[in-house]
Short mmCIF file of C-alpha atoms in Angstrom, two decimals:
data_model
loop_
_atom_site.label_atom_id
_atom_site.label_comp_id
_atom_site.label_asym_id
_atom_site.label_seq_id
_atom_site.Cartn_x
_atom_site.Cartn_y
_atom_site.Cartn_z
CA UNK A 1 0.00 0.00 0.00
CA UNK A 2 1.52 3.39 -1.08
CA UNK A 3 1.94 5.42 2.00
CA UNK A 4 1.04 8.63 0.52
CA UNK A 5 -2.73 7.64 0.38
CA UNK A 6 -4.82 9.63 2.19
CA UNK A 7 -7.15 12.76 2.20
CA UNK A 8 -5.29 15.97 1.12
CA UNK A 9 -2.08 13.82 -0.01
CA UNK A 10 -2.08 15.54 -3.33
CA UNK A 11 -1.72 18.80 -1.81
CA UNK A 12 1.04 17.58 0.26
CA UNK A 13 2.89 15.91 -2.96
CA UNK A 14 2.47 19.74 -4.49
CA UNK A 15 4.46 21.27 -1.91
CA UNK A 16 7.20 18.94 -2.15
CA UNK A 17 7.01 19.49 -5.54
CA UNK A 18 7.41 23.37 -5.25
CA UNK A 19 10.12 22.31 -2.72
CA UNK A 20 12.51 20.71 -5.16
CA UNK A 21 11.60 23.12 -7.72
CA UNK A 22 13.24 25.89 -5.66
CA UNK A 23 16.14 23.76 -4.47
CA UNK A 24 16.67 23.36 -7.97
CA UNK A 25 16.13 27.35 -9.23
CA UNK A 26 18.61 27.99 -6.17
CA UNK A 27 21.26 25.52 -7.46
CA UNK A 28 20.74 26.94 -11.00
CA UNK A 29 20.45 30.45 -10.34
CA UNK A 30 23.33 31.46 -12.14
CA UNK A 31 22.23 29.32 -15.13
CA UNK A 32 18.80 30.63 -15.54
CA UNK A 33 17.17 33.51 -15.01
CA UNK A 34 13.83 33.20 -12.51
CA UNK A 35 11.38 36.15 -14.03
CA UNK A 36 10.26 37.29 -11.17
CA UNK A 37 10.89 34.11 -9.30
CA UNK A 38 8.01 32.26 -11.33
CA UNK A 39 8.46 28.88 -11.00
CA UNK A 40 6.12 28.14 -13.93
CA UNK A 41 8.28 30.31 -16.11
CA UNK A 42 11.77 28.46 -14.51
CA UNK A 43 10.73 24.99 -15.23
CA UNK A 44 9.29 26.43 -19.09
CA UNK A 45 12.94 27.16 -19.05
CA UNK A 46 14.97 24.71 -18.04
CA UNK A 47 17.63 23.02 -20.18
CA UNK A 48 17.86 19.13 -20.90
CA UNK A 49 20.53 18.92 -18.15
CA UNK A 50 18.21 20.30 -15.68
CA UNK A 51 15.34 18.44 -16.15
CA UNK A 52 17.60 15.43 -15.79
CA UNK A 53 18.53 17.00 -12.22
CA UNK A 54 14.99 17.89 -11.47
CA UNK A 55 14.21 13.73 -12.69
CA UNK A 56 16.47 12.37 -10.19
CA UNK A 57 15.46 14.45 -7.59
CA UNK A 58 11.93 13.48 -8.07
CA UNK A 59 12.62 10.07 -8.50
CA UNK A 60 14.92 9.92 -4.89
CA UNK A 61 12.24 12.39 -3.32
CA UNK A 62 9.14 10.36 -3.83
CA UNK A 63 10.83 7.09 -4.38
CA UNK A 64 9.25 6.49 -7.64
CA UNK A 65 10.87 5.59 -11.45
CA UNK A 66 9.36 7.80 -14.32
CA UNK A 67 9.02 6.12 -17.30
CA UNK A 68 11.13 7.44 -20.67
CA UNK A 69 7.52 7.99 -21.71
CA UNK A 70 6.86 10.80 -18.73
CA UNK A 71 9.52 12.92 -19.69
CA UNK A 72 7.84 15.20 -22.08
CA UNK A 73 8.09 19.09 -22.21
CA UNK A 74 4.58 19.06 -21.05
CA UNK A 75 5.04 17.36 -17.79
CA UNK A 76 7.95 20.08 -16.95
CA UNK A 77 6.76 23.16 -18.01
CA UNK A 78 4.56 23.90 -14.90
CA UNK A 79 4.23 23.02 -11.16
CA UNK A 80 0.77 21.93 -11.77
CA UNK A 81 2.07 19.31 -14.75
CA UNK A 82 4.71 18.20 -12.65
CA UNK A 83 2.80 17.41 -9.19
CA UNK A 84 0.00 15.75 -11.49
CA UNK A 85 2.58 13.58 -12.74
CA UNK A 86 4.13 12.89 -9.60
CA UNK A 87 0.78 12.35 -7.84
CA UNK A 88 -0.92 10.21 -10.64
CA UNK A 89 2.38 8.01 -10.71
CA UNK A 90 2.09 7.29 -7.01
CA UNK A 91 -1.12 6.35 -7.52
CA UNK A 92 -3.53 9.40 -5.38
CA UNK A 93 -6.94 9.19 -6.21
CA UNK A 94 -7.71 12.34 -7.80
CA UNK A 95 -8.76 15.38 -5.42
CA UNK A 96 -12.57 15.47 -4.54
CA UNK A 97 -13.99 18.89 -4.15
CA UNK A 98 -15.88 19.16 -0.74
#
């Protein structure tokens, strides 16, 4: 049984999403520049090497293997794409509005 299941886990897969999103704009600050510190418009940014980086880290982070098939510009190009990805792949039920 995965242990993030539970009520609200997607939320809490989102913020450790943002979290390794801004460990990774902080690594590559020099790199790239952060418009305004949007993290939509970092990860829209980011080179092949750095998704690679940001890959590993989510892989080690949420102790999950993403598929040659998930690593499409359109999973990286926003926080939202990225935590659905991470969330769908460890297998959260989808959020339910109260």
């Amino acid at each position: 049984m995965n242990a993030y299941l539970g009520k609200g886990e997607r939320a809490a897969v989102a913020r450790r999403v943002a979290g390794l999103v801004r460990s990774l704009a902080e690594s590559e600050q020099d790199a790239l520049p952060l418009p305004g510190r949007d993290p939509d418009a970092f990860l829209d940014g980011l080179g092949s090497l750095a998704v690679v980086r940001l890959l590993v880290m989510v892989e080690e982070e949420f102790g999950i293997e993403l598929a040659s098939d998930d690593v499409v510009r359109e999973n990286f190009r926003s926080l939202g794409a990225l935590h659905t990805l991470v969330a769908d792949r460890l297998g959260l039920p989808p959020d339910r509005p109260e």
